[in-house]
Coordinates of C-alpha atoms in Angstrom, one line a residue:
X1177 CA -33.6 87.6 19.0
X1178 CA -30.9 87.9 21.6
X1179 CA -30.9 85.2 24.4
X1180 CA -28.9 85.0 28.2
X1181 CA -29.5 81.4 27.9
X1182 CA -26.4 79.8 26.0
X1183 CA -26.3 76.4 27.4
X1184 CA -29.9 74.5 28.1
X1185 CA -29.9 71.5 29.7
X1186 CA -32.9 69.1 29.5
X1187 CA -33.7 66.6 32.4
X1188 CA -36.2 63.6 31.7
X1189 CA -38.0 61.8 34.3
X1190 CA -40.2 59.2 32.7
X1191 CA -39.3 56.1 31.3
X1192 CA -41.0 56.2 28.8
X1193 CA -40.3 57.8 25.4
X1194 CA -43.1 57.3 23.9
X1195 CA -44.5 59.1 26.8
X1196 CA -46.3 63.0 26.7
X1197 CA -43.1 64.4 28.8
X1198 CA -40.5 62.8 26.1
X1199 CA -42.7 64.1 23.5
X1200 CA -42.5 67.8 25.0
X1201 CA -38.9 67.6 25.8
X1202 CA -38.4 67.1 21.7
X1203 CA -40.7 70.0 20.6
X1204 CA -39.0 72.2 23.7
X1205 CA -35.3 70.9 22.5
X1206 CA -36.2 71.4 18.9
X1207 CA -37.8 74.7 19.3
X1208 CA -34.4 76.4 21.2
X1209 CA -31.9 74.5 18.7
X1210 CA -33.7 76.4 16.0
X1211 CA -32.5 79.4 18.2
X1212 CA -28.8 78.1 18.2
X1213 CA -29.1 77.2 22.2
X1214 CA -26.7 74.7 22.6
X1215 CA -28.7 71.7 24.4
X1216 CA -28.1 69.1 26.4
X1217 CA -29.9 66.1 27.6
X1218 CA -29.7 63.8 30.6
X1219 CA -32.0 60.8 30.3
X1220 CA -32.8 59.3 34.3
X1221 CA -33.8 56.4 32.6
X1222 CA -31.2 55.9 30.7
X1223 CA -27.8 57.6 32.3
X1224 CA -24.7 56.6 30.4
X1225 CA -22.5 56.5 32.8
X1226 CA -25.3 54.9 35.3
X1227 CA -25.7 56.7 38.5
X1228 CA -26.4 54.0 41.3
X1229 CA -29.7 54.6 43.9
X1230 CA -28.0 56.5 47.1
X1231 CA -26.9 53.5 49.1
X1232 CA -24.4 54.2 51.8
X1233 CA -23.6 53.8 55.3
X1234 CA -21.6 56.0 55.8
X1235 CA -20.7 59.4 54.6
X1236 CA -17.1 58.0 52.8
X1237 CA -18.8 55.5 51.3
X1238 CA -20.3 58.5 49.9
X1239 CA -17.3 58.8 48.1
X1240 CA -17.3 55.8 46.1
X1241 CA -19.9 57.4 43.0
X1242 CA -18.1 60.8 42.9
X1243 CA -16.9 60.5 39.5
X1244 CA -20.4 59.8 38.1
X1245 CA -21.5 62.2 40.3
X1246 CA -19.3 65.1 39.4
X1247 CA -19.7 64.5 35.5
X1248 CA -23.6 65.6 35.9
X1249 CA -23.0 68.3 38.5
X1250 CA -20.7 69.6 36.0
X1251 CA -23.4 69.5 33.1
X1252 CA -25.6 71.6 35.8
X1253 CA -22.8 74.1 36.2
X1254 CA -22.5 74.6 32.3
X1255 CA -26.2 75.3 31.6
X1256 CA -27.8 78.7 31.9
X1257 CA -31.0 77.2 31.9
X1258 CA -32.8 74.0 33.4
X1259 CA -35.9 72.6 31.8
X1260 CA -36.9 69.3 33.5
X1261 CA -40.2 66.9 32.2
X1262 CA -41.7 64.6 34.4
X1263 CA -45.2 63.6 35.4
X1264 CA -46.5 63.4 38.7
X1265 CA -46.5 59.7 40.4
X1266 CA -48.2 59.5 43.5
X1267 CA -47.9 63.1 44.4
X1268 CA -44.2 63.1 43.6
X1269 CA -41.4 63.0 41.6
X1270 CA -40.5 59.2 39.8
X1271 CA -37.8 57.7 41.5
X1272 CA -34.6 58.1 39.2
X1273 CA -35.1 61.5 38.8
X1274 CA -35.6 61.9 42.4
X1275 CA -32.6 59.6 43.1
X1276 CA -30.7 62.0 40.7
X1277 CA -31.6 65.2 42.4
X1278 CA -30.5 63.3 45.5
X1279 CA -27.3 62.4 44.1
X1280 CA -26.3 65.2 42.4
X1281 CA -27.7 68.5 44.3
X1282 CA -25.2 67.6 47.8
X1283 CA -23.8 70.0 50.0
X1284 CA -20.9 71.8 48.8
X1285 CA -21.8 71.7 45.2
X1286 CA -25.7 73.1 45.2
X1287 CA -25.4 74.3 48.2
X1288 CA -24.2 75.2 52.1
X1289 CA -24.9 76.0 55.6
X1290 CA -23.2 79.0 57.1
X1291 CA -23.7 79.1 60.8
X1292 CA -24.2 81.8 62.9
X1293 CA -23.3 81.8 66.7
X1294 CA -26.4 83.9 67.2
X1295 CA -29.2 81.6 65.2
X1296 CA -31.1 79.3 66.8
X1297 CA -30.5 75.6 65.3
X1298 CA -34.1 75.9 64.4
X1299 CA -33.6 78.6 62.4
X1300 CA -31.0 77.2 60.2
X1301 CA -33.1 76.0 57.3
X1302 CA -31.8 78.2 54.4
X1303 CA -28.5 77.8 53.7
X1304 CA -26.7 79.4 50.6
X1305 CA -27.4 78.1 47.2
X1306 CA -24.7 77.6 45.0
X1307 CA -26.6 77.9 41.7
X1308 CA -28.0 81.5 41.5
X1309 CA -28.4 83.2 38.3
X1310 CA -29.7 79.8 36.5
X1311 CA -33.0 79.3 35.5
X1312 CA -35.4 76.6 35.4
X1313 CA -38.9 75.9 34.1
X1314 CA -40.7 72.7 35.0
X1315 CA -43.0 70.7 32.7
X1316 CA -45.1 68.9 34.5
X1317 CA -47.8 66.1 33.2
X1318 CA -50.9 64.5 35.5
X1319 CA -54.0 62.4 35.2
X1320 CA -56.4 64.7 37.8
X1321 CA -58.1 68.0 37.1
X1322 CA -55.8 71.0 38.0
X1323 CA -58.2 72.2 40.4
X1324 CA -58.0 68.9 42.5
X1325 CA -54.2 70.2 43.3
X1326 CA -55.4 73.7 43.3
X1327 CA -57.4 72.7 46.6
X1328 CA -54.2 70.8 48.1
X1329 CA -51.9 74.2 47.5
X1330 CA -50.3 72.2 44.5
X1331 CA -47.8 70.3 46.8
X1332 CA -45.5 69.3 44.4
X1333 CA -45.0 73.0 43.1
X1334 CA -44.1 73.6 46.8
X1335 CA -41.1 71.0 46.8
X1336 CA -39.9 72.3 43.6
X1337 CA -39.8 75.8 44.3
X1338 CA -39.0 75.8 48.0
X1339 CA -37.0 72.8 48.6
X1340 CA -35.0 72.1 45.5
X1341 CA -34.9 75.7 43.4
X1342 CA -35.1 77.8 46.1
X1343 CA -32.7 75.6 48.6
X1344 CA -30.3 75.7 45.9
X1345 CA -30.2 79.5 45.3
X1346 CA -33.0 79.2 42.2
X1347 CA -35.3 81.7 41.7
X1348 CA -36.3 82.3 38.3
X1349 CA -38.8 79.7 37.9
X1350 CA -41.3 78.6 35.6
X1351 CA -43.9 75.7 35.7
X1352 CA -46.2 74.5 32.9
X1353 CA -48.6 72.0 34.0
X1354 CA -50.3 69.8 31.7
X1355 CA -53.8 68.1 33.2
X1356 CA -56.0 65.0 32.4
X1357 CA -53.2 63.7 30.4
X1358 CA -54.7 60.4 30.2
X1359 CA -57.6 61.1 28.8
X1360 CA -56.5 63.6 26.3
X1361 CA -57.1 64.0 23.2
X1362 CA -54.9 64.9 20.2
X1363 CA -55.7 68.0 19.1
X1364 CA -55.1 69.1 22.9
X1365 CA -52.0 67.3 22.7
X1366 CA -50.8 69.0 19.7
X1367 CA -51.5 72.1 21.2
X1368 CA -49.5 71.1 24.2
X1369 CA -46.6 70.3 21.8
X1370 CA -46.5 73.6 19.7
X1371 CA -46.7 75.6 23.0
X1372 CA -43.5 74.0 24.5
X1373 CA -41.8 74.3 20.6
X1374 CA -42.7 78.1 21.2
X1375 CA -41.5 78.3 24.9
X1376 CA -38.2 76.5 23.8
X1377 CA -37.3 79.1 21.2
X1378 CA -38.0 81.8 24.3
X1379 CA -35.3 80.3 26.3

């Protein structure tokens, strides 16, 4: 079976790893390296080198993390693909892996504003993403009943896709959500694991 995915890289965003979204990540990563994908790993948890929460004043003192910076952004620009595990933490995203998204996805590298003499200021709120032609699929783990975010319009789904992927030029997109995870048993869990084995050899 021929893949366009060459590179894969795999972002973790719980702190755990004897958590359900570690535990995915190694069926996912096993099932594409049994395809020959080439796969890396970033660990927000454990980053070797260490990138620092955004703290700054101002925007030179930006400056100051760029190499750590630019050593992830350039894992990003290798990989084809981006698969990303993490559960959901009071309707959001844990905070290293939100601090790396911040860090990493700035203007210039993910993306940039081109302005227009004739838009509004309003209306600049897409700029243009840097990182078309990647894909992504998100794994996503939860204690509630889908249909509880169902009824909100799955807000987390919504930052993904519109204000990361999207924003950043993505738009082949996958989500697998995993529900209840809590109070899950193993058999479900196993079936959870084969599933993203399967999905990782389909990269």
């Amino acid at each position: 079976m021929k893949h366009k995915t060459h590179n894969l890289l795999v972002i973790l965003g719980h702190p755990s790893t004897k958590s359900l979204s570690h535990k995915l990540a190694a069926s996912y990563i096993a099932g594409a390296r049994s395809e020959g994908i080439n796969v890396e790993v970033i660990d927000t948890y454990r980053l070797d080198p260490e990138l620092p929460f955004v703290d700054y004043e101002d925007y030179p003192d930006w400056d100051r993390d760029a190499g750590v910076r630019q050593h992830y952004q350039a894992m990003i620009t290798k990989a084809d693909k981006i698969a990303i595990f993490h559960p959901i933490w009071w309707g959001g995203l844990p905070p290293k892996l939100k601090n790396f998204l911040d860090q990493t996805l700035t203007p210039g590298f993910a993306y940039k504003y081109t302005f227009k003499a004739w838009v509004p200021n309003a209306f600049r709120i897409k700029p243009t993403g840097y990182l078309k032609g990647k894909k992504a699929h998100i794994f996503i783990t939860y204690d509630a009943y889908t249909f509880v975010y169902l009824g909100l319009l799955f807000p987390f789904i919504t930052i993904w896709a519109v204000f990361i992927l999207f924003f950043c030029g993505i738009t082949n997109m996958k989500f697998t959500l995993h529900q209840r995870v809590r109070w899950t048993g193993e058999a479900t869990r196993e079936k959870w694991l084969k599933r993203a084995k399967k999905r990782g050899t389909q990269v």
